[in-house]
mmCIF file with all atom_site columns, C-alpha atoms in Angstrom:
data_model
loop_
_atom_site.group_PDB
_atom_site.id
_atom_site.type_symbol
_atom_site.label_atom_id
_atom_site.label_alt_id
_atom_site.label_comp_id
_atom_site.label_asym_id
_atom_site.label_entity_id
_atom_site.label_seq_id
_atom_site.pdbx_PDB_ins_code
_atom_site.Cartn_x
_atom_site.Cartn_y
_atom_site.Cartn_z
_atom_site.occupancy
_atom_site.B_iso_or_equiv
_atom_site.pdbx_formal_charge
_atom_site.auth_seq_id
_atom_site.auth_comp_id
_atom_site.auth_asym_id
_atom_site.auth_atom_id
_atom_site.pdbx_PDB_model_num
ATOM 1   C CA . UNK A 1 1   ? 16.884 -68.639 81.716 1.00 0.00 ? 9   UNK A CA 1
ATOM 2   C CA . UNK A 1 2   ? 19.786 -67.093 82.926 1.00 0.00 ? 10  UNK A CA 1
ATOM 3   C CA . UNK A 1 3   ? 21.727 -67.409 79.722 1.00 0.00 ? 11  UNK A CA 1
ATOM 4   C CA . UNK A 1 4   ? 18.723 -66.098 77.820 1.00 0.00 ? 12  UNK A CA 1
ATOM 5   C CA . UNK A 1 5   ? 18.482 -62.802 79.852 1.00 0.00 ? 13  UNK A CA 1
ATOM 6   C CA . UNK A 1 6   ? 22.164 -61.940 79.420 1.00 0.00 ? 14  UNK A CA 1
ATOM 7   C CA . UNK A 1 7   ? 22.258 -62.742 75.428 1.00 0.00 ? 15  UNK A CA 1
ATOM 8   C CA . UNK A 1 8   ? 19.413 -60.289 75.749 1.00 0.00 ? 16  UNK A CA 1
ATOM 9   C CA . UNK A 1 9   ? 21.195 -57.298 77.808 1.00 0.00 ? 17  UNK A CA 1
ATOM 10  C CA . UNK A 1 10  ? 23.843 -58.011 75.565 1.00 0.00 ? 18  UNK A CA 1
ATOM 11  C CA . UNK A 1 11  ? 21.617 -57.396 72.402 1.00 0.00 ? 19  UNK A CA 1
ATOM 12  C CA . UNK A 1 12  ? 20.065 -54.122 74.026 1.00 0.00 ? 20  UNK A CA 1
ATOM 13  C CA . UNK A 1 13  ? 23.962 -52.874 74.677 1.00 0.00 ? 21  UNK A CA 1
ATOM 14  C CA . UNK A 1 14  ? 24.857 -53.922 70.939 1.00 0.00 ? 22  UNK A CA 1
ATOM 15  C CA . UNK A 1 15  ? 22.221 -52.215 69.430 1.00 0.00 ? 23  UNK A CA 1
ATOM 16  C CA . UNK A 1 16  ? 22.528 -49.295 71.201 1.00 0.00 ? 24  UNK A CA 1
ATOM 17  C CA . UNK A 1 17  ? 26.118 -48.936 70.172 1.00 0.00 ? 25  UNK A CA 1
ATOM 18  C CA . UNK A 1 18  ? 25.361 -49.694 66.535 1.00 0.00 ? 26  UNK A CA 1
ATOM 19  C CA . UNK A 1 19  ? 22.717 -46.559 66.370 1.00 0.00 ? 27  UNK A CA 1
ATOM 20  C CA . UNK A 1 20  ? 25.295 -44.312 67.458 1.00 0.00 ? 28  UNK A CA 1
ATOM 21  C CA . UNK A 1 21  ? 27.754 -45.784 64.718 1.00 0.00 ? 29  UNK A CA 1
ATOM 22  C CA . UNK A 1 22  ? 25.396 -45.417 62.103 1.00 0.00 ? 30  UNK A CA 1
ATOM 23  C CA . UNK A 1 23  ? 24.618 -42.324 62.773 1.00 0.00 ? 31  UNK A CA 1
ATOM 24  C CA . UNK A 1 24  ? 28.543 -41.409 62.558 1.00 0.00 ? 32  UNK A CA 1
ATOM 25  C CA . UNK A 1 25  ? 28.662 -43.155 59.536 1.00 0.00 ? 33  UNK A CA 1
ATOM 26  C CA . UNK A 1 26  ? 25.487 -40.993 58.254 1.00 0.00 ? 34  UNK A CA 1
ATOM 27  C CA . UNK A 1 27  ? 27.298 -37.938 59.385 1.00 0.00 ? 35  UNK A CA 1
ATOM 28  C CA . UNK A 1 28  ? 29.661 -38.460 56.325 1.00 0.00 ? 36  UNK A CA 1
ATOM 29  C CA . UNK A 1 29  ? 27.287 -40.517 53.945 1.00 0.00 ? 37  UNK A CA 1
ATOM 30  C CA . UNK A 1 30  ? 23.480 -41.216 52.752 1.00 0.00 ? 38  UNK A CA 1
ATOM 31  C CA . UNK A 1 31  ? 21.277 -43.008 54.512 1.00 0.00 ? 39  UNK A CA 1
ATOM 32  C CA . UNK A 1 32  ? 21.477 -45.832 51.655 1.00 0.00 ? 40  UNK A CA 1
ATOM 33  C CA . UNK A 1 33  ? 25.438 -45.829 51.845 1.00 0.00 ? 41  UNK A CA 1
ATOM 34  C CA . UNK A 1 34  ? 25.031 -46.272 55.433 1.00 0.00 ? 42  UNK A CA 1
ATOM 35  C CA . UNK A 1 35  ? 22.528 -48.990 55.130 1.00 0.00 ? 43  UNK A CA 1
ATOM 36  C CA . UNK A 1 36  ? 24.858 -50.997 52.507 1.00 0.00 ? 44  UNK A CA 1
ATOM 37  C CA . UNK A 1 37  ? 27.892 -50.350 54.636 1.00 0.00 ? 45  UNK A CA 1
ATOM 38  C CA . UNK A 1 38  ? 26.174 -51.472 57.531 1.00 0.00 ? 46  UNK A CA 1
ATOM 39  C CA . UNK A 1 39  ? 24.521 -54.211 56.700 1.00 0.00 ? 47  UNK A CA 1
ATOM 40  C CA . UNK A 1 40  ? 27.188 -55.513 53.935 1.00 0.00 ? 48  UNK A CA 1
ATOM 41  C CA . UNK A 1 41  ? 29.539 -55.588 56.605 1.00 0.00 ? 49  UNK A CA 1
ATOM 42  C CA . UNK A 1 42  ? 26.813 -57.797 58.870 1.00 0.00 ? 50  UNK A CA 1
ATOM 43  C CA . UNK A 1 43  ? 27.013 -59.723 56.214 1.00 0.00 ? 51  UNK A CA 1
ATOM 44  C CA . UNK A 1 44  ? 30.562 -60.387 55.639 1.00 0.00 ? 52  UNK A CA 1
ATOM 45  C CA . UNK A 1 45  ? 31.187 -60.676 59.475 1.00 0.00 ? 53  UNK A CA 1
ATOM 46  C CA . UNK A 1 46  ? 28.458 -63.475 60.268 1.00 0.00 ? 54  UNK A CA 1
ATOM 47  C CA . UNK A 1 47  ? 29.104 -65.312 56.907 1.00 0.00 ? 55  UNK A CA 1
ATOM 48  C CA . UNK A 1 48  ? 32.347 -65.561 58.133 1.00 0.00 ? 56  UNK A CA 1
ATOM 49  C CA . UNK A 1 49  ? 31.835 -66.418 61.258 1.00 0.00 ? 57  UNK A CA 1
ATOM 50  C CA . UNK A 1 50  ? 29.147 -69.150 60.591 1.00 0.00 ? 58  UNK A CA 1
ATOM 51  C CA . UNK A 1 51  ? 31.638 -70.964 58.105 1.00 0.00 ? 59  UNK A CA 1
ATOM 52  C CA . UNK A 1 52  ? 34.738 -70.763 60.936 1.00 0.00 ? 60  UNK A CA 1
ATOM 53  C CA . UNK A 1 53  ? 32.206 -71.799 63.734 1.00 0.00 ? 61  UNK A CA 1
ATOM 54  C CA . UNK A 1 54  ? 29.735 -74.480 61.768 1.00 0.00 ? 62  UNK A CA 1
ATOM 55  C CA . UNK A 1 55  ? 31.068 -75.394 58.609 1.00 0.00 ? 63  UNK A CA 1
ATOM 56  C CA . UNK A 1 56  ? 29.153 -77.221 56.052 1.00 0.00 ? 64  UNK A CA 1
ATOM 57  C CA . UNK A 1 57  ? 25.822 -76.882 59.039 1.00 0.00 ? 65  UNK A CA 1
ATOM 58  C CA . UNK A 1 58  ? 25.427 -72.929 57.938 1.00 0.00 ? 66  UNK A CA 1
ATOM 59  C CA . UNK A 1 59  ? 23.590 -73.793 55.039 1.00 0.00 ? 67  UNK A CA 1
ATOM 60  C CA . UNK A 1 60  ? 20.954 -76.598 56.473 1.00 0.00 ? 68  UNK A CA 1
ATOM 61  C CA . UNK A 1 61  ? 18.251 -74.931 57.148 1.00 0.00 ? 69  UNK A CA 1
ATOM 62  C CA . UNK A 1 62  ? 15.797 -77.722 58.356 1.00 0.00 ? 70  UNK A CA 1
ATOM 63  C CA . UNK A 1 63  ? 13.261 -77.779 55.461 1.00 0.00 ? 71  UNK A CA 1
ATOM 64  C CA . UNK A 1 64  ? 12.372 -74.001 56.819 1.00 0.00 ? 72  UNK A CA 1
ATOM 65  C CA . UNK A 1 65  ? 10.049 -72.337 54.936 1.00 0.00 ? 73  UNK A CA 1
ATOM 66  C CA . UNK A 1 66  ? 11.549 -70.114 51.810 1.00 0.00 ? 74  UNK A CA 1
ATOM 67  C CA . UNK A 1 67  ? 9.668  -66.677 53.105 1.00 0.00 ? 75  UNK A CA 1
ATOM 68  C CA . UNK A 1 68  ? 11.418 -66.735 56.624 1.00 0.00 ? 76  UNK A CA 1
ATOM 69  C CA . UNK A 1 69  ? 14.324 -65.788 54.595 1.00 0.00 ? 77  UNK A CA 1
ATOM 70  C CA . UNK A 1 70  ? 13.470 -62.977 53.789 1.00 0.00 ? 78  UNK A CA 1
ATOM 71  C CA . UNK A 1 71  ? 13.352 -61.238 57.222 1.00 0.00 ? 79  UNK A CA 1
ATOM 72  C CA . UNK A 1 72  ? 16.627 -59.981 56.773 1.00 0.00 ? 80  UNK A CA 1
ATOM 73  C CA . UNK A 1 73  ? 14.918 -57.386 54.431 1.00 0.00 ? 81  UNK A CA 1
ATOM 74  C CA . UNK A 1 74  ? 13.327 -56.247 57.771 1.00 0.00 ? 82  UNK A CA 1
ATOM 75  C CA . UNK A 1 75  ? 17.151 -55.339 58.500 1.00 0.00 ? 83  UNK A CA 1
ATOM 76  C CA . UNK A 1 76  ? 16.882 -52.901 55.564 1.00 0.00 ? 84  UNK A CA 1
ATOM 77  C CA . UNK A 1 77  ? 14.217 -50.849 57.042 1.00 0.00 ? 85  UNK A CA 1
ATOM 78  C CA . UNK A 1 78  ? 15.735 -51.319 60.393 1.00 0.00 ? 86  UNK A CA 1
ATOM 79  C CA . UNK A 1 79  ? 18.534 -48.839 59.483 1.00 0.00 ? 87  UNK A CA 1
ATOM 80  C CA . UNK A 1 80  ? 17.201 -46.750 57.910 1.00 0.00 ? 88  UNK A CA 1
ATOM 81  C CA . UNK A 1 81  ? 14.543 -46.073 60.216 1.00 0.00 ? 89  UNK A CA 1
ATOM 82  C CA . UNK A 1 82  ? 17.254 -45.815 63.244 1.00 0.00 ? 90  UNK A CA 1
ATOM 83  C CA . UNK A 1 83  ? 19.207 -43.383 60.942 1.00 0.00 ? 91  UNK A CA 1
ATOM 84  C CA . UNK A 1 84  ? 16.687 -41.159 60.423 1.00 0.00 ? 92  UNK A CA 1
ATOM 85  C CA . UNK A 1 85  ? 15.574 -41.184 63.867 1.00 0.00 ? 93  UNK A CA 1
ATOM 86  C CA . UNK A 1 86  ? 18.080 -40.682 65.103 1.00 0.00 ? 94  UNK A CA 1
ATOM 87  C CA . UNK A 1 87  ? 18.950 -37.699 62.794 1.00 0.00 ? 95  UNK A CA 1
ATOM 88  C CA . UNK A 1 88  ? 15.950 -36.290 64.123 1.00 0.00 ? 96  UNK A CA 1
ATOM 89  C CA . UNK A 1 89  ? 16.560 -36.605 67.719 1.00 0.00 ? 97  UNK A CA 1
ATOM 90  C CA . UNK A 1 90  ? 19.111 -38.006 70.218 1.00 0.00 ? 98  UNK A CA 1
ATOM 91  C CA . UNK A 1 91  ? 20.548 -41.354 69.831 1.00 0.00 ? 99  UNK A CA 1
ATOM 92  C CA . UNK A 1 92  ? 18.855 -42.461 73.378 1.00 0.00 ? 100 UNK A CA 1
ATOM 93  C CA . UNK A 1 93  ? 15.293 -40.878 73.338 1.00 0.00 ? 101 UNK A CA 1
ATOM 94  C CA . UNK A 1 94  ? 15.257 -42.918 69.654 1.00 0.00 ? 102 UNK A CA 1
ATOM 95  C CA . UNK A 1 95  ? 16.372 -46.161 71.376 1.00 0.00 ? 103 UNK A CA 1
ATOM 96  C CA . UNK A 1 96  ? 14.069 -45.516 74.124 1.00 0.00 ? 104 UNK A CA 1
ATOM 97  C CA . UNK A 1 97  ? 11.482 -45.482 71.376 1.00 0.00 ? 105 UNK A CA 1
ATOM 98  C CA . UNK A 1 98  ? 12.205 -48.018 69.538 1.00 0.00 ? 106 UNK A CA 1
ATOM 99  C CA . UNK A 1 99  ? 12.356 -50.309 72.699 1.00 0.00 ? 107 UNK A CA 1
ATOM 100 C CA . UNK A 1 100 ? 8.454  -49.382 73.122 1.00 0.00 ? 108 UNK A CA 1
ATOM 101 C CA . UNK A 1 101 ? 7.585  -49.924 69.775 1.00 0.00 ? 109 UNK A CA 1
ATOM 102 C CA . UNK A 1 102 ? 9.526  -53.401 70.065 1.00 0.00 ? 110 UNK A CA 1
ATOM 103 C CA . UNK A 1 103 ? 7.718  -54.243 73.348 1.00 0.00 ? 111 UNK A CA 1
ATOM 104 C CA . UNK A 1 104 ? 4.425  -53.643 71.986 1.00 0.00 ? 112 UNK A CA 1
ATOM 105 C CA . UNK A 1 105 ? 4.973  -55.236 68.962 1.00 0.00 ? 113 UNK A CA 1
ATOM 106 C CA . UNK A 1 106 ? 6.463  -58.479 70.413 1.00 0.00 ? 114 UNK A CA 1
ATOM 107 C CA . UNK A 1 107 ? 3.341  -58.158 72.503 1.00 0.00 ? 115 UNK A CA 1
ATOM 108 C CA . UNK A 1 108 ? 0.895  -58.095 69.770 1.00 0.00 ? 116 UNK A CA 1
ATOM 109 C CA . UNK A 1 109 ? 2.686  -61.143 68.047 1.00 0.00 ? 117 UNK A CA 1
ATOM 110 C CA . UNK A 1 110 ? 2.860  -62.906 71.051 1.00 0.00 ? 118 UNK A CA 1
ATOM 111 C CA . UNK A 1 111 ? -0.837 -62.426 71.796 1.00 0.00 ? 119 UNK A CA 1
ATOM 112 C CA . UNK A 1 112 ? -2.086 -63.106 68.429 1.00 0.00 ? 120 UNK A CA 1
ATOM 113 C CA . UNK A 1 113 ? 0.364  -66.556 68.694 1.00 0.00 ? 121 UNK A CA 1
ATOM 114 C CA . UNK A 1 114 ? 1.333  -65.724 65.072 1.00 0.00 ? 122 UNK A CA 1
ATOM 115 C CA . UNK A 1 115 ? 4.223  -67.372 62.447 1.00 0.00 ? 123 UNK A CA 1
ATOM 116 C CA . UNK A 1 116 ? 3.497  -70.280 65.000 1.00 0.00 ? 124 UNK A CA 1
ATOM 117 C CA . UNK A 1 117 ? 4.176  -68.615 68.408 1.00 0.00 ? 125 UNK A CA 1
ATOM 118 C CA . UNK A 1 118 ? 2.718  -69.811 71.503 1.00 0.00 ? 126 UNK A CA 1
ATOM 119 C CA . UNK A 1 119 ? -0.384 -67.254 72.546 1.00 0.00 ? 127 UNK A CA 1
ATOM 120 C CA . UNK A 1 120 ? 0.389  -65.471 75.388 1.00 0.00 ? 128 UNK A CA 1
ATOM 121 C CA . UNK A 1 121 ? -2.310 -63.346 76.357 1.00 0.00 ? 129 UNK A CA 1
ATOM 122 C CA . UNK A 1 122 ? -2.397 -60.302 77.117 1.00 0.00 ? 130 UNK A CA 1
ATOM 123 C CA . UNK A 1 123 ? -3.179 -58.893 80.686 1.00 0.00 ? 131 UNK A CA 1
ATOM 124 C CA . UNK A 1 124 ? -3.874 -55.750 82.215 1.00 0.00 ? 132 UNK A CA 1
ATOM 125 C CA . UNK A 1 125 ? -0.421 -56.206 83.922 1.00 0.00 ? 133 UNK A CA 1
ATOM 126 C CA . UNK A 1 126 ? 1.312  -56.173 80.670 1.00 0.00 ? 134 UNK A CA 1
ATOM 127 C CA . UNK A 1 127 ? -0.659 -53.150 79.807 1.00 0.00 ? 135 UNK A CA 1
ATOM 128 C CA . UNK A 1 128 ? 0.460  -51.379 82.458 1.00 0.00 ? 136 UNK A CA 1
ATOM 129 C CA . UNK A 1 129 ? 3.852  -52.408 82.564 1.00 0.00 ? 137 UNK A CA 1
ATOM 130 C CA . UNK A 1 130 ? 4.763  -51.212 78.763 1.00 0.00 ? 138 UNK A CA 1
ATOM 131 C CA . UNK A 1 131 ? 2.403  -47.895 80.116 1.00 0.00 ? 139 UNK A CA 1
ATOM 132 C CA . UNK A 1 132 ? 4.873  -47.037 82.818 1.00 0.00 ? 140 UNK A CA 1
ATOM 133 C CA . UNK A 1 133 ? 8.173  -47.784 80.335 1.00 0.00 ? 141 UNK A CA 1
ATOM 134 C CA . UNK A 1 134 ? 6.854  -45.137 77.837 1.00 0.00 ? 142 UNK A CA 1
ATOM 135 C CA . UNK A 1 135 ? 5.681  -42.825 81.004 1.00 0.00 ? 143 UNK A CA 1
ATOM 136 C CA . UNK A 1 136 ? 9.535  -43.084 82.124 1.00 0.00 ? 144 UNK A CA 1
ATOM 137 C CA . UNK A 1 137 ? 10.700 -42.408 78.579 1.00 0.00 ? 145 UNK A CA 1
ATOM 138 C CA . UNK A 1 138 ? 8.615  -39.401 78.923 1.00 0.00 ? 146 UNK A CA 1
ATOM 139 C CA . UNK A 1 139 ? 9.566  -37.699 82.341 1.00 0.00 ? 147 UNK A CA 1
ATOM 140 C CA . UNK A 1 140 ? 13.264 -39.067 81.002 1.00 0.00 ? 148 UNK A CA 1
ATOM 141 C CA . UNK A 1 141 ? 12.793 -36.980 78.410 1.00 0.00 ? 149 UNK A CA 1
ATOM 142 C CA . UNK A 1 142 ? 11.643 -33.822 80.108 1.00 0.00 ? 150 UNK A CA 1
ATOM 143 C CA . UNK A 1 143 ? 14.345 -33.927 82.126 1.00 0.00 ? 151 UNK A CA 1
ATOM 144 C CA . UNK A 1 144 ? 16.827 -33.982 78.851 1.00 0.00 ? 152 UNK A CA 1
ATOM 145 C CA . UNK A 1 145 ? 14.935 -31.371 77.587 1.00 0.00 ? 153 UNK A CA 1
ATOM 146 C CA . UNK A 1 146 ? 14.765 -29.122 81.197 1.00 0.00 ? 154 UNK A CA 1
ATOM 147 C CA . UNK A 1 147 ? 19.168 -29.618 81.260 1.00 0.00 ? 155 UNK A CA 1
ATOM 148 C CA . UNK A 1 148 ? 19.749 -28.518 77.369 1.00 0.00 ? 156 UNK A CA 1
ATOM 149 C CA . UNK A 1 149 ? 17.464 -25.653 78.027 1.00 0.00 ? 157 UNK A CA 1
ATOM 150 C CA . UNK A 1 150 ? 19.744 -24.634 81.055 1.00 0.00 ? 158 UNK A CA 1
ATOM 151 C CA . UNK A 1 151 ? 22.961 -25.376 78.960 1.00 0.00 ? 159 UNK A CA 1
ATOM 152 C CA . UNK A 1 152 ? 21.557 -22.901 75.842 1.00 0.00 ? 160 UNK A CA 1
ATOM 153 C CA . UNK A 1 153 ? 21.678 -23.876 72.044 1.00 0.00 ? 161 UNK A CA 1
ATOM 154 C CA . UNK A 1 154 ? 23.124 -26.734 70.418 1.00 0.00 ? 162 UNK A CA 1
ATOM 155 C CA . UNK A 1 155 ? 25.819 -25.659 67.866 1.00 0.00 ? 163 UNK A CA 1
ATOM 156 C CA . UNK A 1 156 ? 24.313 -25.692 64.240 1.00 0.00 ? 164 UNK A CA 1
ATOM 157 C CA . UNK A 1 157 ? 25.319 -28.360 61.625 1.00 0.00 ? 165 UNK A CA 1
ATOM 158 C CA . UNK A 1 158 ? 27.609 -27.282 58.859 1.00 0.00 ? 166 UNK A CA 1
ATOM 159 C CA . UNK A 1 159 ? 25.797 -25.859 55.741 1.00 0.00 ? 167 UNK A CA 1
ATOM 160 C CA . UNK A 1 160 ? 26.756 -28.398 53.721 1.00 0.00 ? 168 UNK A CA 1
ATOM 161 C CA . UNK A 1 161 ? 25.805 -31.346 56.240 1.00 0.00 ? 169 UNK A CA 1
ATOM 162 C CA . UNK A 1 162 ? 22.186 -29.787 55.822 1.00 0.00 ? 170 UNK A CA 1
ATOM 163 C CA . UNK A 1 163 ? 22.187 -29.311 52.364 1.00 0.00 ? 171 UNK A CA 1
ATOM 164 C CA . UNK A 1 164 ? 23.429 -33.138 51.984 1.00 0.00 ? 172 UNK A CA 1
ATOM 165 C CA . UNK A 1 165 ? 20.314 -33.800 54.754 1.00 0.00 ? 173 UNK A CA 1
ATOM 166 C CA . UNK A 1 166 ? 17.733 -32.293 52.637 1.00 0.00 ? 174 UNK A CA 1
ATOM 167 C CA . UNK A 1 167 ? 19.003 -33.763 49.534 1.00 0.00 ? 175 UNK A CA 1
ATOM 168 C CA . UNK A 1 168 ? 19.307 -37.410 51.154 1.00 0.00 ? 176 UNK A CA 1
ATOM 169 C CA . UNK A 1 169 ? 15.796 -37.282 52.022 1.00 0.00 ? 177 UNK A CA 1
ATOM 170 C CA . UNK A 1 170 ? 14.341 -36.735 48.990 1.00 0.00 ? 178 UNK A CA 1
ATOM 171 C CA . UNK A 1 171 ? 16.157 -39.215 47.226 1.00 0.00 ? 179 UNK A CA 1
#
């Protein structure tokens, strides 16, 4: 259990790191460019990796069903939801989101027992628990908000990085 708690810290770190690269990387590029780049270069890294670390084993996939597969398209609208997020606000208060909306969803799945899960249900406990999460993201929120009204106006982006913004978005 152990083990499993620290691959999942590590995760959290990880992907909080990559949603402040991408949004560097959207600083100078569209969102789609950013979503190749990113995820292109996911792909060449754990190709790569899998054929160093398991050889031939990378492609046996245990008679799993075709459709799994295509959960990596999930990964599309992954980044570009984080992009735009976090376009739109701060790189944490989006995390902090997204960890919510990941909690509740993993909740729902888990509850429902669906694509073969065990049913957990759910509790009032639960409830409460992702209730007091999103009530910390709030206050920790307020308090962001409280210190950048104290510290005045953020500088404004560079005419042409909004006029690449607005055009991004419609495309």
């Amino acid at each position: 259990m152990m083990q499993g708690l620290l691959w999942a810290a590590l995760a959290g770190a990880l992907v909080g790191v990559q949603n402040i690269f991408n949004k560097k990387v959207n600083e100078r590029a569209s969102t789609w460019s950013t979503t190749t780049l990113v995820l292109g270069l996911g792909f060449a890294a754990s190709f790569a990796l899998g054929l160093l670390l398991e050889g031939p084993r990378l492609f046996d996939l245990q008679n799993m069903k075709l459709w799994y597969g295509f959960s990596g398209l999930l990964g599309v609208g992954v980044v570009v939801c984080v992009v735009q997020a976090t376009r739109r606000i701060d790189p944490t208060f989006a995390v902090s989101l997204m960890m919510i909306s990941q909690l509740i969803c993993a909740m729902w799945w888990d509850a429902a027992g669906w694509m073969g899960l065990t049913r957990i249900p759910l509790t009032p406990r639960q409830l409460a628990g992702v209730a007091l999460i999103a009530a910390g993201v709030v206050v920790f929120k307020l308090a962001g908000s409280a210190a950048a009204q104290k510290s005045g106006p953020r500088p404004a982006a560079p005419l042409s990085m909004s006029m690449r913004r607005n055009q991004d978005l419609s495309s």
